[in-house]
XYZ file of C-alpha atoms in Angstrom:
167
model
C 0.398 51.672 8.291
C 3.992 52.091 7.397
C 6.113 49.020 6.668
C 8.836 48.031 9.041
C 12.495 48.211 8.091
C 14.066 44.983 9.202
C 17.675 43.976 9.611
C 18.654 40.372 10.105
C 21.903 38.650 10.607
C 21.841 35.105 9.250
C 24.379 32.299 9.702
C 24.686 28.863 8.183
C 26.286 25.794 9.879
C 25.915 22.150 8.748
C 23.008 22.978 6.475
C 20.924 24.819 9.115
C 20.125 28.487 9.040
C 20.430 30.559 12.207
C 18.895 33.955 12.838
C 21.696 35.422 14.882
C 20.355 38.929 15.405
C 17.461 41.074 14.234
C 16.051 44.535 14.691
C 13.275 46.552 13.185
C 12.161 50.196 12.965
C 8.839 51.495 11.707
C 9.285 53.470 8.468
C 12.552 54.275 6.698
C 15.171 56.180 8.587
C 18.686 55.928 6.987
C 20.418 57.109 10.251
C 18.909 54.209 12.124
C 19.669 51.786 9.322
C 23.417 52.740 9.109
C 23.891 52.843 12.795
C 22.393 49.469 13.258
C 23.947 47.992 10.202
C 27.531 49.014 11.008
C 27.041 47.785 14.672
C 26.139 44.420 13.226
C 29.011 44.543 10.664
C 31.530 45.278 13.390
C 30.260 42.506 15.641
C 29.418 39.684 13.083
C 31.933 40.519 10.230
C 29.475 39.310 7.477
C 30.629 38.102 4.090
C 28.212 40.451 2.486
C 25.297 42.624 3.110
C 21.986 42.089 0.979
C 19.420 44.659 0.351
C 16.246 44.603 -1.659
C 17.075 45.997 -5.118
C 13.775 47.847 -5.660
C 12.699 51.478 -5.268
C 14.052 53.105 -1.990
C 16.201 50.042 -1.273
C 18.302 50.830 -4.405
C 18.959 54.204 -2.908
C 19.833 52.496 0.379
C 22.603 50.491 -1.395
C 24.132 53.802 -2.449
C 23.711 55.285 1.066
C 25.488 52.135 2.606
C 28.385 52.281 0.076
C 28.868 56.006 0.848
C 28.949 55.323 4.570
C 31.489 52.620 3.965
C 33.865 55.184 2.489
C 33.282 57.684 5.221
C 33.783 55.056 7.940
C 36.521 53.204 6.195
C 34.749 49.890 6.897
C 34.255 47.845 3.637
C 32.104 44.910 2.767
C 30.207 43.701 -0.278
C 26.655 45.050 -0.734
C 24.348 43.033 -2.987
C 21.030 44.362 -4.206
C 18.531 41.460 -4.942
C 16.326 42.613 -7.775
C 13.592 39.841 -7.741
C 10.434 40.772 -9.657
C 8.314 38.018 -8.152
C 5.624 38.943 -5.692
C 6.600 39.056 -2.133
C 4.335 36.202 -1.280
C 5.888 34.002 -3.944
C 9.403 34.895 -2.714
C 8.592 34.163 0.906
C 6.609 30.906 0.161
C 9.355 29.600 -2.223
C 12.211 30.746 -0.085
C 11.048 29.620 3.340
C 8.594 26.814 2.993
C 11.240 24.031 2.105
C 13.750 24.998 4.830
C 10.911 25.544 7.306
C 9.219 22.106 6.661
C 12.743 20.438 6.985
C 13.208 22.181 10.298
C 16.470 23.866 9.112
C 15.541 27.377 10.418
C 16.673 28.304 13.964
C 16.177 31.483 15.997
C 16.363 32.610 19.645
C 13.239 32.667 21.760
C 13.441 36.503 21.989
C 13.154 36.884 18.240
C 9.414 37.214 18.772
C 8.430 39.327 15.602
C 10.148 36.764 13.381
C 8.520 33.809 15.313
C 5.109 35.316 15.039
C 5.369 36.002 11.322
C 6.913 32.628 10.580
C 4.166 30.761 12.549
C 1.195 32.801 11.237
C 2.069 33.271 7.718
C 0.146 34.000 5.454
C -2.458 35.345 7.904
C -0.776 38.457 8.998
C -0.645 42.272 8.457
C 3.158 42.626 7.969
C 5.575 40.227 6.555
C 8.698 42.233 6.600
C 10.539 39.834 8.913
C 9.887 37.013 6.430
C 11.001 39.208 3.557
C 14.374 39.747 5.272
C 14.557 36.045 6.019
C 14.052 34.695 2.578
C 16.694 37.111 1.234
C 19.176 36.104 3.861
C 18.632 32.367 3.406
C 18.612 32.572 -0.374
C 22.046 34.257 -0.266
C 23.455 31.923 2.408
C 22.312 28.799 0.543
C 25.135 29.613 -1.945
C 27.532 29.009 0.893
C 26.246 25.666 2.173
C 29.332 23.735 3.174
C 31.455 26.828 3.583
C 33.830 26.919 6.505
C 35.728 29.959 7.648
C 39.450 29.667 8.422
C 38.752 30.710 12.092
C 37.877 28.551 14.914
C 34.253 29.618 14.967
C 32.575 30.300 18.308
C 29.969 28.882 20.610
C 26.805 30.844 20.755
C 25.143 30.344 24.188
C 21.664 30.602 22.731
C 22.285 27.648 20.341
C 24.885 25.565 22.371
C 26.539 24.600 18.947
C 29.831 25.550 17.508
C 29.312 27.663 14.507
C 31.539 28.441 11.556
C 29.276 30.655 9.487
C 28.870 32.811 6.502
C 26.715 35.700 7.309
C 24.329 37.967 5.475
C 22.447 41.007 6.555
C 19.488 41.675 4.311
């Protein structure tokens, strides 16, 4: 069947990676993508948005940048153009942080939990594809602190000063 389009919001705090929000939609619907993305951007104010830099996703970067001009909401959009196989990217990007217990999510992030706990024995790995991109980009900001006071997320019970990425 059709792949899922997945949007994740990731945060980093004290070397741990937090899946703050996620959503998915079967197929590719630019209206859904833009609506959800700008909702997350307004709520989380990410440092940057990361998209896959291959095929349709390259067009998606252009669509997002056009929507930024129309909505007058601006943020950096980065296209990751990684030629490795998806399995290689997921394994290399998530196995270390997973084994070190550095990845956290909420209990209701069921699609992510199911894929993370059953990989590689699954039909779709779109959640993990989004996760490795977000974690890879956030790893560049380890130790980064915002100038703001941060906030307490009730689901984690931890104060978080975070850099965020939406793949």
